[in-house]
Short mmCIF file of C-alpha atoms and ligand atoms in Angstrom, two decimals:
data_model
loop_
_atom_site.label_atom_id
_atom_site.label_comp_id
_atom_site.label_asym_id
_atom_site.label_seq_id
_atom_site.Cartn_x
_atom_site.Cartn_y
_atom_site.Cartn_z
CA UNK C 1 86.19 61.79 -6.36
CA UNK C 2 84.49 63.53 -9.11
CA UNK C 3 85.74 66.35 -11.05
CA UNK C 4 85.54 69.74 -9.11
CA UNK C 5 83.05 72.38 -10.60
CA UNK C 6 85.34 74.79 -11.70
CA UNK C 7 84.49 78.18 -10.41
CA UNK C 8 85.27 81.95 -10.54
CA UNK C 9 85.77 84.07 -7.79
CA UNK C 10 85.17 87.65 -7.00
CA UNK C 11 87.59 88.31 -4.69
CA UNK C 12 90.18 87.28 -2.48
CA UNK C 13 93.44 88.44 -0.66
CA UNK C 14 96.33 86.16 -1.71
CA UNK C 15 98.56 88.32 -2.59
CA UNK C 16 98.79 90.31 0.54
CA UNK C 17 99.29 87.21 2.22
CA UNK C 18 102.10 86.35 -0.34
CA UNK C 19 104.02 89.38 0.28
CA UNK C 20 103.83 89.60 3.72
CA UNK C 21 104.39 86.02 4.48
CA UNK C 22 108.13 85.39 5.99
CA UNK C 23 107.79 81.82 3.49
CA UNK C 24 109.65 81.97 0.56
CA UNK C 25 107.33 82.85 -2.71
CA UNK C 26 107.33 79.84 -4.47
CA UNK C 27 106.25 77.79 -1.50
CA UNK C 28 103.56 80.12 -0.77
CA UNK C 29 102.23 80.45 -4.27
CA UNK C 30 102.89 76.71 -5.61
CA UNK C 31 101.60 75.30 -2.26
CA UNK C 32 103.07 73.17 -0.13
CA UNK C 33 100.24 72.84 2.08
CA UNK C 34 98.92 74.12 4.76
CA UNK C 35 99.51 77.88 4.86
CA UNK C 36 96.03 80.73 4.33
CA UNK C 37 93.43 79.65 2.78
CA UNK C 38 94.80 79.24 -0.97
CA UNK C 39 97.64 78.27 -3.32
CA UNK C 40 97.93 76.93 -6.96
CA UNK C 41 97.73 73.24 -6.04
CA UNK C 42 94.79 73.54 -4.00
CA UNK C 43 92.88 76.13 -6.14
CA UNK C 44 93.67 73.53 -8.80
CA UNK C 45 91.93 70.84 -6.25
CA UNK C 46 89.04 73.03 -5.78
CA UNK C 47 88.31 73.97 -9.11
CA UNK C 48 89.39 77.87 -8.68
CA UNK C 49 89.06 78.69 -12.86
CA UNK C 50 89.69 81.97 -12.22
CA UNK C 51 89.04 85.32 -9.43
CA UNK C 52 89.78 88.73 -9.00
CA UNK C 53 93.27 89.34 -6.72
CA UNK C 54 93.15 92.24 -5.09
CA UNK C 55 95.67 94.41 -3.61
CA UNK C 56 95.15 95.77 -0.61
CA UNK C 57 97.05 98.08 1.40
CA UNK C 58 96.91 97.38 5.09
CA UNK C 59 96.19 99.86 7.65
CA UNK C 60 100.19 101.17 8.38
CA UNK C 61 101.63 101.20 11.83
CA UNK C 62 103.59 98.20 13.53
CA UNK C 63 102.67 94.67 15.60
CA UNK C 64 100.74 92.75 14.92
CA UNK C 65 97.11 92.92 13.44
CA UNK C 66 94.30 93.29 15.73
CA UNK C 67 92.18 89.50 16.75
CA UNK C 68 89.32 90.35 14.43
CA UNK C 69 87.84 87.32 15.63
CA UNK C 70 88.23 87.53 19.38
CA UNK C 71 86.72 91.99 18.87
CA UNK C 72 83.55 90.29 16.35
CA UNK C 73 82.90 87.54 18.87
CA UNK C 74 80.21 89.56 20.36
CA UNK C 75 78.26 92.17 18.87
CA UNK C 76 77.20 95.05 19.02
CA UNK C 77 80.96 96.06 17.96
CA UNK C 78 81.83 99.16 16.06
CA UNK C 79 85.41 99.15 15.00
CA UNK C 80 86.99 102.74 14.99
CA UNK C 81 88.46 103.27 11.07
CA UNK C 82 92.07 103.09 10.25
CA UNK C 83 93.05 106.97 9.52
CA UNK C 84 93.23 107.99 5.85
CA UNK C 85 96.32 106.46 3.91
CA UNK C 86 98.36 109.16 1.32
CA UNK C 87 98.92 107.99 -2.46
CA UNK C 88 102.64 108.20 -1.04
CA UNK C 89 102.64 105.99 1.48
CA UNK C 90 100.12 103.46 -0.22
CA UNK C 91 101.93 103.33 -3.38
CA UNK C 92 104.98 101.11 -3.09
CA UNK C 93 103.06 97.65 -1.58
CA UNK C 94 100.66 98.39 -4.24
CA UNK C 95 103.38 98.61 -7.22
CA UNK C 96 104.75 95.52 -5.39
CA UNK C 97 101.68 93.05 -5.08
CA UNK C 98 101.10 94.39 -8.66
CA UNK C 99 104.41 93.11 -9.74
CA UNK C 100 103.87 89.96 -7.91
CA UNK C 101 100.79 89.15 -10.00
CA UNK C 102 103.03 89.52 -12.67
CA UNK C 103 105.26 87.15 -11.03
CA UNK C 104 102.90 84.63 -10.59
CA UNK C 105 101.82 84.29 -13.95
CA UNK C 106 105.74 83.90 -14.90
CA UNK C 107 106.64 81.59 -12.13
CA UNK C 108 103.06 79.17 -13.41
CA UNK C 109 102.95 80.44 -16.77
CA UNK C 110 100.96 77.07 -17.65
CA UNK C 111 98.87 77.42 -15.04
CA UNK C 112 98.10 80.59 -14.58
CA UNK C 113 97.27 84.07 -16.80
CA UNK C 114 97.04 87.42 -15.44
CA UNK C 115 93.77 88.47 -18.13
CA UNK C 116 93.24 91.62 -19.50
CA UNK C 117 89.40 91.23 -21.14
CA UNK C 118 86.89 88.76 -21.10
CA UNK C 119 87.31 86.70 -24.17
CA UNK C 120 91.22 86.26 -22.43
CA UNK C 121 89.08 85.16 -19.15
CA UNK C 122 87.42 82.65 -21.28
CA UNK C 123 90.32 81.52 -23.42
CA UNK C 124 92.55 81.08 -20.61
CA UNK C 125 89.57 78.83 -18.20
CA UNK C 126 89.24 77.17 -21.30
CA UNK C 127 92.90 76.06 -21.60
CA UNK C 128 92.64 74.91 -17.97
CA UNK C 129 94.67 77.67 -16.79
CA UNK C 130 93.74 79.91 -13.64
CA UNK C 131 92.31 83.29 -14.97
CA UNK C 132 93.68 85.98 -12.85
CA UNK C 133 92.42 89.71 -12.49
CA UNK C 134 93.97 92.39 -10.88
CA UNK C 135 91.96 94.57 -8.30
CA UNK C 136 92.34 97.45 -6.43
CA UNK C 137 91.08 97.57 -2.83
CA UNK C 138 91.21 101.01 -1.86
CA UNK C 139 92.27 103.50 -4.49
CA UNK C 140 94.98 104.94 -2.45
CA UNK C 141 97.80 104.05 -4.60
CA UNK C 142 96.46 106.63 -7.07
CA UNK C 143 96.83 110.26 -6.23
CA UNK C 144 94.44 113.25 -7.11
CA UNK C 145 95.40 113.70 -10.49
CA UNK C 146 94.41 109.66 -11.31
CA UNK C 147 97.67 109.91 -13.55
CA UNK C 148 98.56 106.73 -12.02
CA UNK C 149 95.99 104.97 -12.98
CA UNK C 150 97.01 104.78 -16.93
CA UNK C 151 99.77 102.65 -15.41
CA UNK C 152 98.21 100.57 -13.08
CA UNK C 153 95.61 99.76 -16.43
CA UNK C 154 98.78 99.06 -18.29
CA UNK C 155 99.74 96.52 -15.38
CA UNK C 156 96.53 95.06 -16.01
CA UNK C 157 94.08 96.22 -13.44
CA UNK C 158 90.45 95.62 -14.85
CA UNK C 159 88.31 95.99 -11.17
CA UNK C 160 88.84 98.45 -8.86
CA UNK C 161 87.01 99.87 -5.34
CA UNK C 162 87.49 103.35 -4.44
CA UNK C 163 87.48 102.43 -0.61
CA UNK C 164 88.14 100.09 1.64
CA UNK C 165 86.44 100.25 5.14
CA UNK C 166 88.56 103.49 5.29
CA UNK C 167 87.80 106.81 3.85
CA UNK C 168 89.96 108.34 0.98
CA UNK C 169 89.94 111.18 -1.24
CA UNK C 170 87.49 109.39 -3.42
CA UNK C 171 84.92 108.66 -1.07
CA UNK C 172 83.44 107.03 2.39
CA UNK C 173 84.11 103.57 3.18
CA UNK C 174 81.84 101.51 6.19
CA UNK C 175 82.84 100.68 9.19
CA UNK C 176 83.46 97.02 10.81
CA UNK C 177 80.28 97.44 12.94
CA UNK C 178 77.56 95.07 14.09
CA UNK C 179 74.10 95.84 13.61
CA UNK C 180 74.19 98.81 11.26
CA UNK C 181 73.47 100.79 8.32
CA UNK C 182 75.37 101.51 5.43
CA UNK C 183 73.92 104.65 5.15
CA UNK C 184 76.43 106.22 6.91
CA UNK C 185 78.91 109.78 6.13
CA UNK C 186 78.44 111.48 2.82
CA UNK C 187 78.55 109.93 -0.88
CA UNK C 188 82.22 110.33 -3.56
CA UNK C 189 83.89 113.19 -3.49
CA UNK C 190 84.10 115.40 -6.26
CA UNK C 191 87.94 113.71 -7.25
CA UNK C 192 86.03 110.26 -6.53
CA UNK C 193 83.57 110.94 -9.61
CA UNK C 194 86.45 111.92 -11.62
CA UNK C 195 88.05 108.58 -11.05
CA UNK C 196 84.48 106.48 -11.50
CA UNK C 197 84.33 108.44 -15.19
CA UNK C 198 88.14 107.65 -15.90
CA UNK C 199 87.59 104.26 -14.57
CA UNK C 200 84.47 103.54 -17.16
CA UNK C 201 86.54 105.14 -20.16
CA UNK C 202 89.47 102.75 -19.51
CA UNK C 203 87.10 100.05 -18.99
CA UNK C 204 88.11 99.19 -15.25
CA UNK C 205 84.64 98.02 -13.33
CA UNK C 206 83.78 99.30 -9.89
CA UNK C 207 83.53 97.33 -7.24
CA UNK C 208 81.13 99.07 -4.50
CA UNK C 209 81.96 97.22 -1.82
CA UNK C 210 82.74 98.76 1.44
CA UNK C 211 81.30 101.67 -0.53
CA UNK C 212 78.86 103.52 1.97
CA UNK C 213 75.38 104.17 0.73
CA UNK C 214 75.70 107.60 -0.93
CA UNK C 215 78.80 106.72 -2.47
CA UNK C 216 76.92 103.75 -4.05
CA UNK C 217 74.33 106.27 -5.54
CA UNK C 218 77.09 108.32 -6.79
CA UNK C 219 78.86 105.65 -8.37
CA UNK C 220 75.33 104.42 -9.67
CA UNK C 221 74.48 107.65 -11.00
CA UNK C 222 77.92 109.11 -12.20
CA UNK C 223 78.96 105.75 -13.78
CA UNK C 224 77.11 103.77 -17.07
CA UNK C 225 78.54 100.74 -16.32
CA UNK C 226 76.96 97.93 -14.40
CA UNK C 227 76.98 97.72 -10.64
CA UNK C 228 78.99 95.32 -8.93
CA UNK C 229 79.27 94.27 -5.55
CA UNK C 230 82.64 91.48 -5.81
CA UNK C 231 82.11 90.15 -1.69
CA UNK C 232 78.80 91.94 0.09
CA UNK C 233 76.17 89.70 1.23
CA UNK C 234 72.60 90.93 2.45
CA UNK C 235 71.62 93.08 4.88
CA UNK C 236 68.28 91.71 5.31
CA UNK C 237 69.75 88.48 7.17
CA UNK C 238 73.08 90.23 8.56
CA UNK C 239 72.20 93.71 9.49
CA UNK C 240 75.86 94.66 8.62
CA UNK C 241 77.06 97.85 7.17
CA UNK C 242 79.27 95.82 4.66
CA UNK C 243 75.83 94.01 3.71
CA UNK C 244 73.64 95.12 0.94
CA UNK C 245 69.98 96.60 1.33
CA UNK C 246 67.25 95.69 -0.82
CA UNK C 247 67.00 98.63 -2.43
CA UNK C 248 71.13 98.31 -3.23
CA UNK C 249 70.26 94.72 -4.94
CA UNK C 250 67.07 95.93 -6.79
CA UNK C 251 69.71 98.76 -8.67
CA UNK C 252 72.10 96.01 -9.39
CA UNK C 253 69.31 94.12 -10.58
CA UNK C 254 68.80 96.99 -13.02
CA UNK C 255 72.23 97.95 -14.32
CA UNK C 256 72.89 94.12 -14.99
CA UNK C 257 75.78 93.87 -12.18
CA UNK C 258 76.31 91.23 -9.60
CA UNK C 259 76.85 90.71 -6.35
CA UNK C 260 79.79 88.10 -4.94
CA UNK C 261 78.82 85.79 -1.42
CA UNK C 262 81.11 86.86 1.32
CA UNK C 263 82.33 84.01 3.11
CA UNK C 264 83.41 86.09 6.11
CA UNK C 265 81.93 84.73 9.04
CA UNK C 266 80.84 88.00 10.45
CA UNK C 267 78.91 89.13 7.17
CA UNK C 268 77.32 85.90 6.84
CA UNK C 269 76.14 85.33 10.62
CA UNK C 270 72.24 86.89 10.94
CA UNK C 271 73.76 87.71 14.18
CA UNK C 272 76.91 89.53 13.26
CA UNK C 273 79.22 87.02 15.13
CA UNK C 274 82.46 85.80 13.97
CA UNK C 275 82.12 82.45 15.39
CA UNK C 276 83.23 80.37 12.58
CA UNK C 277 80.87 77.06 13.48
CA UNK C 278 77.65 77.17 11.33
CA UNK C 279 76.14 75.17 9.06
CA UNK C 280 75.40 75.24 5.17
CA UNK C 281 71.79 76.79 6.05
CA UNK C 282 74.00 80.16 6.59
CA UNK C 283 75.41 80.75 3.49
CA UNK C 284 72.52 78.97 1.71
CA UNK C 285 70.06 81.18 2.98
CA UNK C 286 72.04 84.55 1.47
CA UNK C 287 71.90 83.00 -1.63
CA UNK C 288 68.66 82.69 -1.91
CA UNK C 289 67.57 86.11 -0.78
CA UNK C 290 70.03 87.47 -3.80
CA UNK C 291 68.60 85.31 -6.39
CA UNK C 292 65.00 86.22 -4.63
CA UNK C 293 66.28 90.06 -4.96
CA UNK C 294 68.43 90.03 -7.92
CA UNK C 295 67.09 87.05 -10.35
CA UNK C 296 69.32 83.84 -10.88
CA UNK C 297 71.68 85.89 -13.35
CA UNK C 298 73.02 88.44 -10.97
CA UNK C 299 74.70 86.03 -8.54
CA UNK C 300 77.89 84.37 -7.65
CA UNK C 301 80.83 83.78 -5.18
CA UNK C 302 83.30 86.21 -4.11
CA UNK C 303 84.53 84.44 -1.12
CA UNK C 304 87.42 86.67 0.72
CA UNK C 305 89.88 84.12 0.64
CA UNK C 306 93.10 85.13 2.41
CA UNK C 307 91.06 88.09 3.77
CA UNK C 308 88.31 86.46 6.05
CA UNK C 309 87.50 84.10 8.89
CA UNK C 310 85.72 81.64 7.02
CA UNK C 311 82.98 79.29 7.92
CA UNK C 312 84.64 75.79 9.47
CA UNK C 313 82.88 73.77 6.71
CA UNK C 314 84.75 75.98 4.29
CA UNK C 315 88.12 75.94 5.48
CA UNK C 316 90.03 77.00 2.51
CA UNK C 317 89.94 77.29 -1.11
CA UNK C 318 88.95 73.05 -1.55
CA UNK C 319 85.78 73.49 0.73
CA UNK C 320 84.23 75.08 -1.97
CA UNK C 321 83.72 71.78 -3.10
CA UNK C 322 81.08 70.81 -0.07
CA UNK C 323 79.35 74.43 -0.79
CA UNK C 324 78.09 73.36 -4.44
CA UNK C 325 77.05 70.16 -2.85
CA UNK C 326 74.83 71.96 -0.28
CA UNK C 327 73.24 73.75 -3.08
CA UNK C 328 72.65 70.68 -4.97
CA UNK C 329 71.27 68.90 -1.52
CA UNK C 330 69.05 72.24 -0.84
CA UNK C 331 67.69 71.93 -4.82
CA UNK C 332 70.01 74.43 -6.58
CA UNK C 333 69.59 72.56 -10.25
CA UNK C 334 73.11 72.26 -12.03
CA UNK C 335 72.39 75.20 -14.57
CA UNK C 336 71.37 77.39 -11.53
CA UNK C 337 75.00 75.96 -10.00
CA UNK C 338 76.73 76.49 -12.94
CA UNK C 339 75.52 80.12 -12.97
CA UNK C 340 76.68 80.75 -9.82
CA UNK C 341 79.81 79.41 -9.89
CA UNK C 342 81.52 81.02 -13.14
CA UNK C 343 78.89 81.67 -15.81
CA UNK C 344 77.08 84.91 -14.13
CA UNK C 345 80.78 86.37 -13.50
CA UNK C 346 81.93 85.58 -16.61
CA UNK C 347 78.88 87.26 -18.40
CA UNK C 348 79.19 89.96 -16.06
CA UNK C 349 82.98 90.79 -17.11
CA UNK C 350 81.58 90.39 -20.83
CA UNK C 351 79.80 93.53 -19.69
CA UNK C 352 81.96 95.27 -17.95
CA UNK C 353 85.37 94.79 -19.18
CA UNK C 354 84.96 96.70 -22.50
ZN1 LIG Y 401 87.14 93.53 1.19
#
């Protein structure tokens, strides 16, 4: 087989999975197989150069998660959101999946490096070595005087959203809904423009996902940076409020951001379903109403790994493999490919991560 196109990512839920998993670490982080959706030896298969890891504090109470699958199966839906989350209560699994990035790097220090800029992005895909950067999913973990925040920068966090689809004192997140808008509830609160201004003087980027509209425009006009989007898709083909409008992709456009494909069934389906069997013309057909919407340079993958019910041709981490060959098949040219896969991101974080 040839080579893999080596790729970066915009986001994806590993290390969740590796600190709830019952597994010990190493397996679950080295790979021995089979477990999620990624580990080193398959992201090494796929050609995973390098992605933002989020960490994400799920919604708190016991049992087991709800079937997302089996409530998405048939829309309309409209999920209820988790209650709000205290900095108290969100803050030791963040410290800890924090510390586990940490722990990755040291447990694969050859293989992978937990990066702090851009040019250490570059250096360390360059050196064949996984490029790592921490994210924040949900800005619980830092209270309403953003002191915490100098540390979680000195940890290394370079991307961070101020919601997940649940609100917090920062701002509105959307609900899991099918069809709707993501103009929905009010726009940041007046703490949440604090944090986008601290945010752009320490050089973290914003991720508006699960951002509702207003608190898009608030980011967009509080904040100089570019706009980024790490895993939304478009709402024009999936009328979801997770999806991005037109009018969302032609500011991106503008401020020189980007916008990550969601692999998640249920943002990719024009229909809002989370049945997993599709083909290719799914995800194919997103792409090319963001690079219709947002020009070639504003594109790339941010695929939910770990975080998602993906598409059955996907699979995991290695069916990224099959997705670049569906472009190529459907007349993506290898600079446009190459663009999409690492070189948009990677210009983007030249932009962002000042
Ligand atoms: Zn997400």
């Amino acid at each position: 087989m040839s080579p893999p196109i080596p790729f970066f990512d915009g986001h994806n839920d590993f290390v969740l999975r590796l600190m709830k998993t019952p597994a010990p670490r190493d397996e679950t982080w080295l790979g021995t197989g089979e477990m999620g959706h990624m580990d080193l030896s398959r992201m090494k298969e796929a050609g995973f150069a390098g992605g933002m890891f989020a960490i994400f504090v799920p919604p708190l109470g016991a049992g087991k998660p709800p079937d997302f699958k089996a409530l998405m199966a048939h829309p309309p839906y409209a999920m209820p959101m988790p209650p709000q989350m205290t900095h108290a209560e969100a803050r030791p699994d963040a410290l800890t999946m924090a510390g586990l990035l940490h722990w990755m790097e040291r447990s694969a220090p050859d293989e992978f490096k937990l990066c702090r800029s851009a040019p250490e992005i570059r250096t360390a895909m360059a050196a064949g070595r996984i490029a790592g950067v921490m994210h924040l999913e949900g800005a619980e973990a830092i209270g309403p005087d953003l002191d915490a925040l100098y540390l979680f920068h000195e940890m290394g966090l370079r991307s961070l959203g101020p919601v997940w689809s649940r609100d917090t004192i920062f701002g509105y997140g959307v609900p899991m809904a099918f069809p709707g808008s993501p103009d929905i509830g009010p726009g940041l609160t007046e703490t949440g423009k604090d944090l986008i201004r601290l945010c752009d003087e320490l050089g973290i980027m914003i991720d508006l996902s699960h951002l509702n509209e207003k608190g898009f425009d608030d980011v967009a006009a509080v904040s100089q940076a570019p706009l980024v989007a790490t895993h939304s898709n478009a709402h024009a083909i999936c009328n979801s409020p997770r999806n991005l409008t037109d009018r969302q992709l032609h500011m991106i456009r503008e401020r020189k951001g980007m916008v990550g494909l969601n692999f998640a069934t249920f943002y990719l389906n024009a229909d809002g379903r989370s049945d997993s069997d599709m083909g290719w013309d799914v995800m194919l057909r997103h792409l090319d109403h963001l690079i219709t919407e947002l020009g070639e340079d504003h594109v790339g993958l941010g695929s939910d790994f770990d975080g998602c019910i993906l598409p059955d041709l996907i699979g995991d981490v290695t069916g990224v493999r099959g997705l670049f060959a569906a472009m190529s098949a459907h007349g993506y040219d290898a600079a446009l490919i190459a663009k999409l896969a690492r070189e948009n991101w990677l210009a983007c974080l030249d932009r962002c991560l000042t």
